[in-house]
Structure formats: structure tokens, C-alpha cells
């Protein structure tokens, strides 16, 4: 893969803050310039809120362009969608599926991201190569793990996240706080690994919060930010020399990174005060004083920005104007504008389908869930044990059981499906930002991979309830009842998906779903037979109502034309309504996801 360098000149970034009455623009980045070449590791340092993550996102093409000023180029070309396949971006949080193994995680990434020109076997081999490259061979068959699942260690998780990105052999690798949460030895090993990646001809940019002195000396170049302004850009090894030259040097032995962060914060404790600032303090200017007689952080910040502008900035900007020679082949490749998918739509769907089943089978077939369904089935079977359908009273009681079955398999899937998209939002944003797949392929795979899993528990449930309660004993009615329940589940799931995708907030989604499901249950035809005409339309939106009518038809159409005040007809209306809900709710969910602003802006 072609080597690439990144160059940025006078980069600015503003956000609009909307208050109750006023709208103001806040400058997050103010005229940042710099460059990084193949074989180099550039560290972005600065206190919290200094803009380093914003700068990293901007350089990685993860920010919406209209609010960005200045110029960012890659091999003298502007950012394009094609570049996504050349850039690896490791987010601060390790967004990984908890129930997939290390090998499965990297294999799925390889299948989705590597070019179509490679065969499946070649892609799988690349995943294995990365596992050995990152020293993950001992844990390759271990689950990633999460809050409730035991898995790999923190350092191994971070290496898997990096592996997800270097699997495409990127020219540029961006990392946001790759050492956060790691002990000093693991952090050093991680940064050494970044150095090895750079030495292989890659360009590496990383934000780092508070590195140890050993880590600091591993970086080739350094950008130091303070309040969105550039305080230093150049070789990391020359940073201390530069700050000594402007009168700021540590008075005690100090970790260089700690010293630089203190300066960026405007803190001059244990640091020599430049003569210009000492003069200001001695003049007694109240704005320039703090309690211990040192200049205030605002004055220190102003001095550091001014010193960089006058002493270094011009020379650095001149260096940026000198073009780096590139062969024509590289120029041609970088300027090629078309987005390229690693797999066809059908391949994306197939890969995501099987990944979904592998990830969620543990959740679906947990003992807790199986116990919940089977214990409910046994309780219902005992309560309606061998109930009689020959008398009107017996039919009335059995109708109560059928209604509860419709309610249970309407309620259960809604509240499971609500969590689908809010929980996977971080993963969806990350993978879409990297152009791993089309949204349509993800959506269809996500909503269909649940179906085989969803069918197993209702079958077990009905096998218990149906025969214990003595419902109509023949193959036709049993399978029609099962089909009706399955249709109800898929329709209810659609509602859950639509609510979750539209609101993307679990508290609000759960509240809305509770009210909706309760309304549908009350309008389901069992509690109230004569619904007032001005609100009667609600029952036609209720999957409980249509499911109940179909279950009554299956059980009693040979006995009576009317049960519980409900007329049994041919069932076409009910089936049509449920099928419309299955597709209608899912279409709404898909359109809501399309509207969602992803990191990629896609």
C-alpha cells in the first residue's frame, strides 16, 4: 500500500452553542499547522478540553466539513471517501462485541474491510497474520468479554481494537488515547507497537493524555495544544530545548510530559518564570498576578502562544510549503474519488447475519431467559390444565389463555427489540465511519438474524402450554397457532425496533413502549368488547387484537361464529394487518437510522 503523509495548515474548528436566548460560536481549534510523514509517530498532547481529540477527528475525516477552516491534505490531495479505505481510526473506547472471540472479531473485520479482489481464504489468513503480529495468539479463542462476561485483559482488548484497523494495512493510523486505562508496562508495549507500525512505513497520529517519560521519548513529533491554540509543533526530543529558549524550564527533575502539560495549563509551579512575565508581575498588574505572585494561567497561555507565533511558526509554515516528492502512481491512487466496498451487498448481509447469530445466541439461550419462558408456560399449563372447550364457560376461559399468549408474545419481543439500536449505536457509528458496510445490509442482517433465534423459545412455550391446557389436538391448529404467535412476535419486534431507532434513548423508548403496549393490550378485544367509536381505530393498530382474533379462529371456527363478542371471519384482514406491521415498523426504523448523524457523516 502506498505511503502517505498528512499536512494541515491554519486549521480552525468552531461549534455553535445554543442557549435559551442567545446563540454563540465557540472556537475549539485556532490556526493549527503541522505535518507528519511515513515512519513517524506524531503525539497530540494537551490538557483535557484543549482540542486534541477534535484535531485527531478532523485529520481523520470524522468531522463535518462546513465548520472546518484551513487546509488538510494527504499526499497533496484533499480528503475523499476513497481515503477511508486507507485510514485506520482507533477510538478511545474499545467498541467490540463481547461474545465474539478475538479470532472471530478480526476475521469478520477482514471479510468486510479487505478489498473484493482477495479471496475469503486470503482475508482469513490476513486476520491470523494480524493476531500473530500483535501477539494475540494465546487468547485468539477467548471471548472479548464485557461488563457481565469474562474475557481478555484491557491491554489485549486495546490490541484487538488496533488490529481491527491495521488489518486493512492502512497508510495512516489515527489513535485516540490508546494507553488510557492501561498500566505503565502495557502502555509502553502498546506505544512500542505503534513505533513498529510506523517503522514499517506507516504514518501514525495519536492523542496521549499524560505519558510517562519512557513513553514520551518514543514519539518522533509532538503537537502541544492549550485552549485550542498551538503551543509547540516539532520534534518531541527538541520540545524541552525550545521551552528553555523562551525562559520556561523545570526547576526540579521532572517528567517532560508533566512539565509540558503544566505549561499548557498555565501552571508555573516548579518552573522558571520568563523575564517578560516577571516584569508584568513586578509592575503589579492585578490581572497578571495570582496568590503566590506568579502570572495567571491566562497570561502564561497568551505568552506561550505569542512566543510560538513569533519564534517558530513562520519557519514551520515555510517547511510545509516545500512539496514532498511523490510518484505519479501514488498521486493517481489518492485522487481516485470513488468509495470502494470490501464486499458485495449480499456478502455484507451474509457476514453480518452470521456475526449477529454468533454474538446473540448466548443472550437468547441464557438459562435465565429459558427459565423465564418455560416457567411461565408451566404455570399457564397448570392453571388451564386440560380445560374444557365443549361448554360456553370453558370456551370463555380458554379465550383468556389465548389472549394471554398473544399479550406475552407481544410484550416480550417489544422490550427486547427496543435495546437493539441504542445498544449498538457506538458499534454502528464506528463501523459506518470506516465504510465497512452499507446501512441497508446491516439493517436487513440485524433484523433477520434474530428470526431463527426468536422461533426456538415460542416453540418450546407452545409445546408445553398447548398440550397441558388441552387445546385443539390436531397438527393443523397447532402449527397455525405457532404461525400466528410467530407473526405476532415479528410485528411486535418491528414496533420495538422502530421506537428504539427513532428515540435512541433507552429511558424515553421504554416509557413510550410501556404506554403503547398497555394501550394495545387494553384494546385487544378481551377486556373491552364495545370500544367507543371515536377511539375504536386503536384496536386496528394493536397486534394483540389481530393475534387474539386469529387464535380464536384457529381454535373455535368449527364450533361457533362469535366468541367473547368477537366475530370470527376468514382471517385475511388480521394476517394482512400483521404483515403490514412487520414491514411498516421496520421501514420506519430504517428511515430513523438513515437520519441518525453518524461519525462518518454518511
Short mmCIF file of N, CA and C in Angstrom, two decimals, residues 411 414-415 418 495 499 508-523 538 544:
data_model
loop_
_atom_site.label_atom_id
_atom_site.label_comp_id
_atom_site.label_asym_id
_atom_site.label_seq_id
_atom_site.Cartn_x
_atom_site.Cartn_y
_atom_site.Cartn_z
N UNK A 411 -45.59 -8.52 24.28
CA UNK A 411 -44.87 -7.70 25.25
C UNK A 411 -43.36 -8.02 25.24
N UNK A 414 -41.16 -6.73 22.14
CA UNK A 414 -41.05 -5.26 22.06
C UNK A 414 -39.91 -4.77 22.94
N UNK A 415 -39.90 -5.25 24.19
CA UNK A 415 -38.90 -4.75 25.15
C UNK A 415 -37.51 -5.34 24.94
N UNK A 418 -36.29 -3.07 21.67
CA UNK A 418 -36.04 -1.66 21.97
C UNK A 418 -34.54 -1.39 22.15
N UNK A 495 -42.17 -3.01 16.09
CA UNK A 495 -42.53 -1.83 16.89
C UNK A 495 -41.37 -1.45 17.81
N UNK A 499 -39.32 2.12 17.71
CA UNK A 499 -39.25 3.03 18.87
C UNK A 499 -37.79 3.26 19.27
N UNK A 508 -36.48 6.99 27.46
CA UNK A 508 -37.64 7.51 26.72
C UNK A 508 -38.30 6.41 25.91
N UNK A 509 -37.47 5.54 25.30
CA UNK A 509 -38.01 4.45 24.48
C UNK A 509 -38.83 3.48 25.34
N UNK A 510 -38.32 3.15 26.53
CA UNK A 510 -39.02 2.21 27.42
C UNK A 510 -40.35 2.81 27.88
N UNK A 511 -40.35 4.10 28.17
CA UNK A 511 -41.59 4.77 28.61
C UNK A 511 -42.63 4.74 27.49
N UNK A 512 -42.22 5.13 26.28
CA UNK A 512 -43.15 5.13 25.14
C UNK A 512 -43.66 3.72 24.85
N UNK A 513 -42.76 2.74 24.91
CA UNK A 513 -43.16 1.35 24.63
C UNK A 513 -44.15 0.85 25.67
N UNK A 514 -43.93 1.20 26.94
CA UNK A 514 -44.84 0.76 28.02
C UNK A 514 -46.25 1.27 27.76
N UNK A 515 -46.36 2.55 27.45
CA UNK A 515 -47.68 3.15 27.20
C UNK A 515 -48.32 2.52 25.96
N UNK A 516 -47.54 2.34 24.90
CA UNK A 516 -48.07 1.78 23.64
C UNK A 516 -48.54 0.35 23.83
N UNK A 517 -47.70 -0.48 24.46
CA UNK A 517 -48.05 -1.90 24.66
C UNK A 517 -49.27 -2.05 25.56
N UNK A 518 -49.35 -1.21 26.60
CA UNK A 518 -50.51 -1.26 27.50
C UNK A 518 -51.79 -0.87 26.75
N UNK A 519 -51.69 0.16 25.91
CA UNK A 519 -52.86 0.59 25.12
C UNK A 519 -53.29 -0.52 24.17
N UNK A 520 -52.31 -1.13 23.48
CA UNK A 520 -52.63 -2.22 22.55
C UNK A 520 -53.27 -3.41 23.28
N UNK A 521 -52.79 -3.70 24.48
CA UNK A 521 -53.33 -4.81 25.25
C UNK A 521 -54.78 -4.53 25.66
N UNK A 522 -55.05 -3.31 26.15
CA UNK A 522 -56.40 -2.96 26.59
C UNK A 522 -57.38 -2.94 25.41
N UNK A 523 -56.86 -2.57 24.23
CA UNK A 523 -57.72 -2.51 23.04
C UNK A 523 -57.73 -3.85 22.30
N UNK A 538 -57.89 2.43 17.45
CA UNK A 538 -56.68 1.95 18.14
C UNK A 538 -56.55 0.43 18.03
N UNK A 544 -52.04 -7.19 19.38
CA UNK A 544 -52.74 -8.08 20.32
C UNK A 544 -54.14 -8.44 19.81
#
